[in-house]
Structures are given as structure tokens and as C-alpha cells.
């Protein structure tokens, strides 16, 4: 399945991008242009030392590739027009030296159409003979993959709130998993029959598989994007699993009571060890982990008589 991605609001993305640029150019060589006073000239950050300007832009997700690319192209066109319009002021920012690069920084770049648009705008602006721009001026788009993974991980770990969005699973993905995991499927079906009526068991098992796969997608995204957070979350999950394996479920009673108690305990444990994880993601991780425990043991329920 597709990877989970961080859900950004414009302010958070701008702060995160700032940390990436500081890692690239050095903290003393990146300047911010506040937009609050008469706009930002189509530039959020700039580095006079290396003659590069950056604009930050996070498309409101979820959207498909086409919509995302169209919005990024529109943003590029709009902000480059500001540079031509405000070229006198921009030349002052760069101490009279011509800008060599203008880069749109975005959380996700996944369309070659945007590259083609950047090439077109490069040609347009070179032809415009703008005094603020170098003869070799280039327009580009970059996302976090253009920066060292260590810098990306440090930036995400510093966020006050990490919220990851999980792409919806297709019916084919669920069927492929079921076809390749017959032992796990049999296990979860046998155990959940103690909770669900015969006419509900198919839907309940499908929900459990979906939760398991989505929880894994979240953990994979944390592992690659924020290893420190991933380590904390896994520590909480392993601690709860070890206790469950040793002492059994902390609640007695019905299957529902046992599941509620285990979910509440694991959500709380994740939030304590990794408080920057959003509540929604903490719940998704807990659902996924408990479904995995049901599939692989150690979580089981009393037989229903």
C-alpha cells in the first residue's frame, strides 16, 4: 500500500522547511521574509551567499496527483510573477547580485508535469531580462527527499504535533494480503468469532485486517521519517505486548471489555512515550497493534458458551 504522509498546515510546513534550509545552507545564511507586512515578494526564505530563493507551499491534502500538480504549477506561476514585479526590492535583498535559483519547497513532488512547468518558467524568466535574475536562472521544485534523511528526521522530531495521513486501502490490497496470509487470517477469524455474530464475522475480520495494515503503514512512515519517534512508539507497544504475554489481558469479562481495556491502555502508553503523535494516529497505531496481537497471539478471548 502507499506510504502514510505527514498532514501539513501552511505554518507548520514553513517552519519545517526552515529547519531543512538551515541544515543545507547553515543557520546564519538563511533569511526569512515575513508576509505579514505588504506580502513576501514570492519568496519565503533566501540565501544571499548562494543566490537562491525559496517559496514554501503545502497543498491541502488529500488530493490526487493531477490536482496536486495543478496547484503547484499555479503557485509557481503566481509567485514568479511577483519576483518580476518586485525585482528592484529583491535585488536589494541579494545585495545587487542576481538570483541563480528559485525553488518551490513542497511536502510531495510526484508529477513530471511540474518539472515541465518549471522548465517553461525558467525559459520565460530568462527571456524577460529581469535585472534581479542571473542569465542562468533556474526554477525548480523540491520536496524533503532532496535533503539528507538525518535533517528530515530531526525536523519531524521537533514538530509539536505529528499527524500522518494513511491512504485508503483498495479492495485488491486487502484481498492480496488475505491470499498471502492464510494462517493469520484463520487465526483472526477464529478469535473474532468469539465476539461477532456469524452474519457479522466477515466485516469484523475485514476491519481488523484494514486496521492491521494501516497501523503498519503508520509505523513504517515513522521508521523512515522520524526514527526517534518510531523507537519511542515501538517501546510502548513492546512493553504492553510483554505484559500481555506474561500476565494476560488486564480486564476480565466479555471480549468487548477486554478489547476496550487493551486499546485504552495502549493508546495511553503511546501518548505518554510519544506525546507529539496526534491522538488520531495514536489510536490507529493501537488498533493496528492489537489486531496484530490477535493474529499472531498473545491476545485471545474466553470461549463464548
mmCIF file of C-alpha atoms in Angstrom:
data_model
loop_
_atom_site.group_PDB
_atom_site.id
_atom_site.type_symbol
_atom_site.label_atom_id
_atom_site.label_comp_id
_atom_site.label_asym_id
_atom_site.label_seq_id
_atom_site.Cartn_x
_atom_site.Cartn_y
_atom_site.Cartn_z
ATOM 1 C CA UNK A 1 0.000 0.000 0.000
ATOM 2 C CA UNK A 2 1.028 3.643 -0.408
ATOM 3 C CA UNK A 3 3.002 5.243 2.410
ATOM 4 C CA UNK A 4 1.451 7.360 5.136
ATOM 5 C CA UNK A 5 2.347 11.041 4.783
ATOM 6 C CA UNK A 6 2.511 13.925 7.226
ATOM 7 C CA UNK A 7 -0.526 16.236 7.138
ATOM 8 C CA UNK A 8 0.822 19.792 6.995
ATOM 9 C CA UNK A 9 -0.784 23.126 7.604
ATOM 10 C CA UNK A 10 0.977 26.081 5.907
ATOM 11 C CA UNK A 11 2.611 27.410 9.095
ATOM 12 C CA UNK A 12 3.977 24.023 10.175
ATOM 13 C CA UNK A 13 5.310 23.334 6.694
ATOM 14 C CA UNK A 14 7.069 26.700 6.593
ATOM 15 C CA UNK A 15 8.753 26.063 9.947
ATOM 16 C CA UNK A 16 9.762 22.562 8.910
ATOM 17 C CA UNK A 17 11.157 23.861 5.600
ATOM 18 C CA UNK A 18 13.144 26.481 7.540
ATOM 19 C CA UNK A 19 14.871 23.726 9.516
ATOM 20 C CA UNK A 20 15.741 21.894 6.279
ATOM 21 C CA UNK A 21 17.207 25.059 4.725
ATOM 22 C CA UNK A 22 19.254 25.775 7.820
ATOM 23 C CA UNK A 23 20.748 22.308 7.516
ATOM 24 C CA UNK A 24 21.569 22.968 3.834
ATOM 25 C CA UNK A 25 22.966 26.497 3.996
ATOM 26 C CA UNK A 26 23.820 26.973 7.688
ATOM 27 C CA UNK A 27 21.734 28.864 10.268
ATOM 28 C CA UNK A 28 23.425 32.232 9.575
ATOM 29 C CA UNK A 29 22.887 32.125 5.823
ATOM 30 C CA UNK A 30 19.103 31.648 5.603
ATOM 31 C CA UNK A 31 16.856 34.692 5.941
ATOM 32 C CA UNK A 32 13.087 34.764 6.317
ATOM 33 C CA UNK A 33 10.790 37.249 4.555
ATOM 34 C CA UNK A 34 7.645 37.733 6.689
ATOM 35 C CA UNK A 35 4.495 38.005 4.582
ATOM 36 C CA UNK A 36 2.556 39.920 7.234
ATOM 37 C CA UNK A 37 3.770 43.340 6.023
ATOM 38 C CA UNK A 38 2.917 44.005 2.351
ATOM 39 C CA UNK A 39 3.447 40.402 1.173
ATOM 40 C CA UNK A 40 6.590 38.323 0.689
ATOM 41 C CA UNK A 41 7.727 39.053 -2.928
ATOM 42 C CA UNK A 42 7.023 35.399 -3.816
ATOM 43 C CA UNK A 43 9.871 34.353 -1.510
ATOM 44 C CA UNK A 44 9.641 32.880 1.996
ATOM 45 C CA UNK A 45 13.366 32.270 2.583
ATOM 46 C CA UNK A 46 16.531 33.245 0.768
ATOM 47 C CA UNK A 47 20.267 32.640 0.926
ATOM 48 C CA UNK A 48 22.309 35.618 -0.384
ATOM 49 C CA UNK A 49 25.520 33.616 -0.089
ATOM 50 C CA UNK A 50 24.372 31.033 -2.653
ATOM 51 C CA UNK A 51 21.954 33.313 -4.537
ATOM 52 C CA UNK A 52 18.919 31.071 -4.093
ATOM 53 C CA UNK A 53 15.334 31.939 -3.149
ATOM 54 C CA UNK A 54 12.725 29.562 -1.731
ATOM 55 C CA UNK A 55 8.943 29.609 -1.612
ATOM 56 C CA UNK A 56 7.096 27.130 0.651
ATOM 57 C CA UNK A 57 3.802 25.596 -0.364
ATOM 58 C CA UNK A 58 1.785 22.722 1.115
ATOM 59 C CA UNK A 59 -1.219 21.666 -0.927
ATOM 60 C CA UNK A 60 -4.210 20.899 1.264
ATOM 61 C CA UNK A 61 -4.436 17.076 1.249
ATOM 62 C CA UNK A 62 -5.787 14.607 0.411
ATOM 63 C CA UNK A 63 -5.874 15.269 -3.338
ATOM 64 C CA UNK A 64 -4.851 13.176 -6.334
ATOM 65 C CA UNK A 65 -1.658 13.681 -8.353
ATOM 66 C CA UNK A 66 -3.339 15.776 -11.035
ATOM 67 C CA UNK A 67 -4.893 18.247 -8.603
ATOM 68 C CA UNK A 68 -1.674 18.454 -6.564
ATOM 69 C CA UNK A 69 0.380 19.163 -9.696
ATOM 70 C CA UNK A 70 -2.077 21.783 -10.975
ATOM 71 C CA UNK A 71 -1.984 23.664 -7.680
ATOM 72 C CA UNK A 72 1.809 23.540 -7.542
ATOM 73 C CA UNK A 73 2.073 24.872 -11.115
ATOM 74 C CA UNK A 74 -0.361 27.669 -10.313
ATOM 75 C CA UNK A 75 1.665 28.596 -7.221
ATOM 76 C CA UNK A 76 4.890 28.689 -9.259
ATOM 77 C CA UNK A 77 3.339 30.942 -11.890
ATOM 78 C CA UNK A 78 1.808 33.318 -9.342
ATOM 79 C CA UNK A 79 4.917 33.765 -7.215
ATOM 80 C CA UNK A 80 7.384 34.120 -10.066
ATOM 81 C CA UNK A 81 5.248 36.987 -11.373
ATOM 82 C CA UNK A 82 5.798 38.711 -8.013
ATOM 83 C CA UNK A 83 9.576 38.443 -8.486
ATOM 84 C CA UNK A 84 9.413 40.235 -11.833
ATOM 85 C CA UNK A 85 7.077 42.849 -10.362
ATOM 86 C CA UNK A 86 9.255 43.453 -7.284
ATOM 87 C CA UNK A 87 12.675 42.984 -8.909
ATOM 88 C CA UNK A 88 14.089 46.278 -7.559
ATOM 89 C CA UNK A 89 13.363 45.363 -3.947
ATOM 90 C CA UNK A 90 14.539 41.768 -4.472
ATOM 91 C CA UNK A 91 17.868 42.958 -5.905
ATOM 92 C CA UNK A 92 18.421 44.875 -2.668
ATOM 93 C CA UNK A 93 17.830 41.682 -0.643
ATOM 94 C CA UNK A 94 20.571 39.942 -2.620
ATOM 95 C CA UNK A 95 22.910 42.952 -2.381
ATOM 96 C CA UNK A 96 22.668 43.636 -6.114
ATOM 97 C CA UNK A 97 23.716 40.128 -7.109
ATOM 98 C CA UNK A 98 21.408 38.201 -9.494
ATOM 99 C CA UNK A 99 19.425 35.205 -8.184
ATOM 100 C CA UNK A 100 20.509 31.903 -9.705
ATOM 101 C CA UNK A 101 17.780 29.604 -8.361
ATOM 102 C CA UNK A 102 14.141 29.881 -7.262
ATOM 103 C CA UNK A 103 12.834 26.697 -5.600
ATOM 104 C CA UNK A 104 9.296 25.722 -4.611
ATOM 105 C CA UNK A 105 9.560 23.641 -1.439
ATOM 106 C CA UNK A 106 6.638 21.270 -1.101
ATOM 107 C CA UNK A 107 5.881 18.191 1.026
ATOM 108 C CA UNK A 108 5.378 15.975 -2.018
ATOM 109 C CA UNK A 109 6.596 16.288 -5.609
ATOM 110 C CA UNK A 110 5.208 13.407 -7.650
ATOM 111 C CA UNK A 111 4.461 14.738 -11.142
ATOM 112 C CA UNK A 112 6.817 15.342 -14.051
ATOM 113 C CA UNK A 113 4.277 17.897 -15.299
ATOM 114 C CA UNK A 114 5.570 20.227 -12.592
ATOM 115 C CA UNK A 115 9.141 19.724 -13.847
ATOM 116 C CA UNK A 116 7.992 20.659 -17.338
ATOM 117 C CA UNK A 117 6.289 23.744 -15.926
ATOM 118 C CA UNK A 118 9.471 24.702 -14.072
ATOM 119 C CA UNK A 119 11.444 24.370 -17.332
ATOM 120 C CA UNK A 120 8.911 26.556 -19.137
ATOM 121 C CA UNK A 121 9.036 29.244 -16.438
ATOM 122 C CA UNK A 122 12.848 29.106 -16.492
ATOM 123 C CA UNK A 123 12.742 29.951 -20.189
ATOM 124 C CA UNK A 124 10.100 32.645 -19.703
ATOM 125 C CA UNK A 125 12.044 34.428 -16.973
ATOM 126 C CA UNK A 126 15.381 34.212 -18.778
ATOM 127 C CA UNK A 127 13.687 35.828 -21.768
ATOM 128 C CA UNK A 128 12.180 38.549 -19.560
ATOM 129 C CA UNK A 129 15.653 40.063 -18.928
ATOM 130 C CA UNK A 130 14.774 40.688 -15.296
ATOM 131 C CA UNK A 131 17.626 42.539 -13.565
ATOM 132 C CA UNK A 132 17.131 40.540 -10.336
ATOM 133 C CA UNK A 133 17.811 37.246 -12.105
ATOM 134 C CA UNK A 134 21.034 35.673 -13.390
ATOM 135 C CA UNK A 135 21.312 34.702 -17.068
ATOM 136 C CA UNK A 136 21.498 31.051 -15.928
ATOM 137 C CA UNK A 137 18.484 31.429 -13.612
ATOM 138 C CA UNK A 138 16.594 28.175 -12.936
ATOM 139 C CA UNK A 139 13.174 27.349 -11.472
ATOM 140 C CA UNK A 140 12.868 24.058 -9.558
ATOM 141 C CA UNK A 141 10.612 22.129 -7.225
ATOM 142 C CA UNK A 142 11.922 20.072 -4.309
ATOM 143 C CA UNK A 143 10.418 18.000 -1.508
ATOM 144 C CA UNK A 144 12.060 16.521 1.627
ATOM 145 C CA UNK A 145 13.699 13.773 -0.460
ATOM 146 C CA UNK A 146 16.136 16.454 -1.693
ATOM 147 C CA UNK A 147 17.544 16.810 1.846
ATOM 148 C CA UNK A 148 19.577 14.381 3.995
ATOM 149 C CA UNK A 149 17.339 11.932 5.878
ATOM 150 C CA UNK A 150 19.013 12.986 9.118
ATOM 151 C CA UNK A 151 17.874 16.597 8.595
ATOM 152 C CA UNK A 152 14.326 15.468 7.729
ATOM 153 C CA UNK A 153 14.116 13.208 10.785
ATOM 154 C CA UNK A 154 15.385 15.995 13.067
ATOM 155 C CA UNK A 155 12.810 18.415 11.641
ATOM 156 C CA UNK A 156 9.900 15.998 12.121
ATOM 157 C CA UNK A 157 11.010 15.079 15.642
ATOM 158 C CA UNK A 158 10.982 18.791 16.532
ATOM 159 C CA UNK A 159 7.356 19.253 15.434
ATOM 160 C CA UNK A 160 4.886 19.927 18.235
ATOM 161 C CA UNK A 161 2.359 17.623 16.578
ATOM 162 C CA UNK A 162 2.913 14.796 14.101
ATOM 163 C CA UNK A 163 -0.202 13.850 12.121
ATOM 164 C CA UNK A 164 0.149 11.234 9.413
ATOM 165 C CA UNK A 165 -2.487 10.526 6.794
ATOM 166 C CA UNK A 166 -2.935 6.943 5.605
ATOM 167 C CA UNK A 167 -4.104 6.359 2.031
ATOM 168 C CA UNK A 168 -7.289 4.294 1.783
ATOM 169 C CA UNK A 169 -6.737 0.593 1.163
ATOM 170 C CA UNK A 170 -8.137 -0.802 -2.049
ATOM 171 C CA UNK A 171 -10.186 -3.982 -2.163
ATOM 172 C CA UNK A 172 -7.363 -5.573 -4.167
ATOM 173 C CA UNK A 173 -4.792 -4.761 -1.472
ATOM 174 C CA UNK A 174 -6.981 -6.370 1.188
ATOM 175 C CA UNK A 175 -7.591 -9.442 -0.968
ATOM 176 C CA UNK A 176 -3.883 -9.797 -1.781
ATOM 177 C CA UNK A 177 -2.992 -9.674 1.895
ATOM 178 C CA UNK A 178 -5.638 -12.278 2.760
ATOM 179 C CA UNK A 179 -4.452 -14.568 -0.041
ATOM 180 C CA UNK A 180 -0.852 -14.436 1.190
ATOM 181 C CA UNK A 181 -1.576 -14.670 4.923
ATOM 182 C CA UNK A 182 -3.868 -17.657 5.322
ATOM 183 C CA UNK A 183 -2.536 -18.605 8.778
ATOM 184 C CA UNK A 184 -3.045 -15.099 10.175
ATOM 185 C CA UNK A 185 -6.459 -14.871 8.548
ATOM 186 C CA UNK A 186 -7.533 -18.156 10.110
ATOM 187 C CA UNK A 187 -6.255 -17.005 13.497
ATOM 188 C CA UNK A 188 -8.061 -13.672 13.499
ATOM 189 C CA UNK A 189 -11.261 -15.258 12.202
ATOM 190 C CA UNK A 190 -11.238 -17.940 14.903
ATOM 191 C CA UNK A 191 -10.686 -15.429 17.690
ATOM 192 C CA UNK A 192 -13.122 -12.797 16.455
ATOM 193 C CA UNK A 193 -15.886 -15.384 16.125
ATOM 194 C CA UNK A 194 -15.974 -15.125 19.917
ATOM 195 C CA UNK A 195 -17.054 -11.517 19.532
ATOM 196 C CA UNK A 196 -19.037 -11.267 16.288
ATOM 197 C CA UNK A 197 -22.242 -12.938 15.217
ATOM 198 C CA UNK A 198 -21.964 -15.303 12.213
ATOM 199 C CA UNK A 199 -23.528 -12.739 9.887
ATOM 200 C CA UNK A 200 -21.020 -10.063 11.051
ATOM 201 C CA UNK A 201 -17.776 -12.006 11.125
ATOM 202 C CA UNK A 202 -16.734 -11.212 7.550
ATOM 203 C CA UNK A 203 -16.993 -7.442 8.104
ATOM 204 C CA UNK A 204 -15.315 -7.619 11.532
ATOM 205 C CA UNK A 205 -12.364 -9.568 10.135
ATOM 206 C CA UNK A 206 -12.075 -7.140 7.199
ATOM 207 C CA UNK A 207 -11.939 -4.220 9.661
ATOM 208 C CA UNK A 208 -9.233 -5.996 11.658
ATOM 209 C CA UNK A 209 -7.115 -6.571 8.533
ATOM 210 C CA UNK A 210 -7.564 -2.945 7.493
ATOM 211 C CA UNK A 211 -6.538 -1.696 10.957
ATOM 212 C CA UNK A 212 -3.505 -4.013 10.963
ATOM 213 C CA UNK A 213 -2.276 -2.798 7.558
ATOM 214 C CA UNK A 214 -2.906 0.873 8.330
ATOM 215 C CA UNK A 215 -1.125 0.586 11.664
ATOM 216 C CA UNK A 216 1.867 -0.965 9.914
ATOM 217 C CA UNK A 217 1.848 1.837 7.314
ATOM 218 C CA UNK A 218 1.986 4.431 10.091
ATOM 219 C CA UNK A 219 4.862 2.661 11.829
ATOM 220 C CA UNK A 220 6.755 2.339 8.524
ATOM 221 C CA UNK A 221 6.330 6.083 7.892
ATOM 222 C CA UNK A 222 7.626 6.881 11.373
ATOM 223 C CA UNK A 223 10.549 4.498 10.966
ATOM 224 C CA UNK A 224 11.728 6.203 7.787
ATOM 225 C CA UNK A 225 10.758 9.806 8.603
ATOM 226 C CA UNK A 226 11.166 10.099 12.354
ATOM 227 C CA UNK A 227 13.269 7.230 13.760
ATOM 228 C CA UNK A 228 13.311 8.727 17.270
ATOM 229 C CA UNK A 229 9.517 8.808 17.440
ATOM 230 C CA UNK A 230 9.297 5.328 15.944
ATOM 231 C CA UNK A 231 11.625 3.991 18.617
ATOM 232 C CA UNK A 232 9.504 5.520 21.388
ATOM 233 C CA UNK A 233 6.250 4.187 19.937
ATOM 234 C CA UNK A 234 7.700 0.696 19.470
ATOM 235 C CA UNK A 235 8.979 0.753 23.036
ATOM 236 C CA UNK A 236 5.423 1.393 24.277
ATOM 237 C CA UNK A 237 3.968 -1.356 22.050
ATOM 238 C CA UNK A 238 6.588 -3.921 23.077
ATOM 239 C CA UNK A 239 6.123 -3.091 26.746
ATOM 240 C CA UNK A 240 2.357 -3.652 26.534
ATOM 241 C CA UNK A 241 2.811 -6.849 24.492
ATOM 242 C CA UNK A 242 5.310 -8.238 27.019
ATOM 243 C CA UNK A 243 2.904 -7.567 29.879
ATOM 244 C CA UNK A 244 0.014 -9.142 27.966
ATOM 245 C CA UNK A 245 2.054 -12.233 27.182
ATOM 246 C CA UNK A 246 3.203 -12.614 30.787
ATOM 247 C CA UNK A 247 0.048 -11.674 32.729
ATOM 248 C CA UNK A 248 -2.757 -11.990 30.196
ATOM 249 C CA UNK A 249 -5.424 -9.348 29.447
ATOM 250 C CA UNK A 250 -5.714 -6.742 32.175
ATOM 251 C CA UNK A 251 -9.518 -6.934 32.125
ATOM 252 C CA UNK A 252 -11.738 -9.959 32.585
ATOM 253 C CA UNK A 253 -15.238 -10.309 31.257
ATOM 254 C CA UNK A 254 -16.561 -10.061 27.729
ATOM 255 C CA UNK A 255 -14.482 -9.829 24.571
ATOM 256 C CA UNK A 256 -15.592 -6.207 24.234
ATOM 257 C CA UNK A 257 -14.409 -5.366 27.747
ATOM 258 C CA UNK A 258 -11.010 -6.961 27.115
ATOM 259 C CA UNK A 259 -10.573 -5.099 23.814
ATOM 260 C CA UNK A 260 -11.611 -1.750 25.324
ATOM 261 C CA UNK A 261 -9.148 -2.173 28.194
ATOM 262 C CA UNK A 262 -6.240 -3.141 25.921
ATOM 263 C CA UNK A 263 -6.962 -0.307 23.450
ATOM 264 C CA UNK A 264 -7.214 2.319 26.196
ATOM 265 C CA UNK A 265 -4.009 1.100 27.819
ATOM 266 C CA UNK A 266 -2.005 1.055 24.575
ATOM 267 C CA UNK A 267 -3.287 4.448 23.367
ATOM 268 C CA UNK A 268 -2.322 5.961 26.721
ATOM 269 C CA UNK A 269 1.112 4.305 26.625
ATOM 270 C CA UNK A 270 1.826 5.644 23.109
ATOM 271 C CA UNK A 271 0.730 9.160 24.059
ATOM 272 C CA UNK A 272 2.900 9.159 27.177
ATOM 273 C CA UNK A 273 6.060 7.972 25.422
ATOM 274 C CA UNK A 274 5.493 9.993 22.197
ATOM 275 C CA UNK A 275 3.303 12.993 23.100
ATOM 276 C CA UNK A 276 3.820 14.699 19.723
ATOM 277 C CA UNK A 277 1.932 11.869 17.954
ATOM 278 C CA UNK A 278 -1.618 13.032 17.195
ATOM 279 C CA UNK A 279 -4.474 11.376 19.085
ATOM 280 C CA UNK A 280 -5.854 10.019 15.817
ATOM 281 C CA UNK A 281 -2.528 8.400 14.919
ATOM 282 C CA UNK A 282 -2.064 7.005 18.455
ATOM 283 C CA UNK A 283 -5.471 5.319 18.138
ATOM 284 C CA UNK A 284 -4.661 3.963 14.659
ATOM 285 C CA UNK A 285 -1.362 2.550 15.898
ATOM 286 C CA UNK A 286 -3.105 0.931 18.878
ATOM 287 C CA UNK A 287 -5.837 -0.609 16.709
ATOM 288 C CA UNK A 288 -3.217 -1.952 14.306
ATOM 289 C CA UNK A 289 -1.036 -3.393 17.062
ATOM 290 C CA UNK A 290 -3.906 -5.088 18.872
ATOM 291 C CA UNK A 291 -5.152 -6.607 15.619
ATOM 292 C CA UNK A 292 -1.629 -7.947 15.112
ATOM 293 C CA UNK A 293 -1.645 -9.412 18.623
ATOM 294 C CA UNK A 294 -4.948 -11.129 17.798
ATOM 295 C CA UNK A 295 -3.478 -12.527 14.582
ATOM 296 C CA UNK A 296 -0.136 -13.622 15.976
ATOM 297 C CA UNK A 297 -1.078 -14.061 19.662
ATOM 298 C CA UNK A 298 -0.649 -13.318 22.577
ATOM 299 C CA UNK A 299 -4.186 -11.794 22.750
ATOM 300 C CA UNK A 300 -7.092 -14.238 22.904
ATOM 301 C CA UNK A 301 -10.538 -14.252 24.460
ATOM 302 C CA UNK A 302 -12.568 -16.633 26.610
ATOM 303 C CA UNK A 303 -14.742 -19.085 24.727
ATOM 304 C CA UNK A 304 -18.360 -17.983 24.451
ATOM 305 C CA UNK A 305 -20.833 -20.551 25.688
#
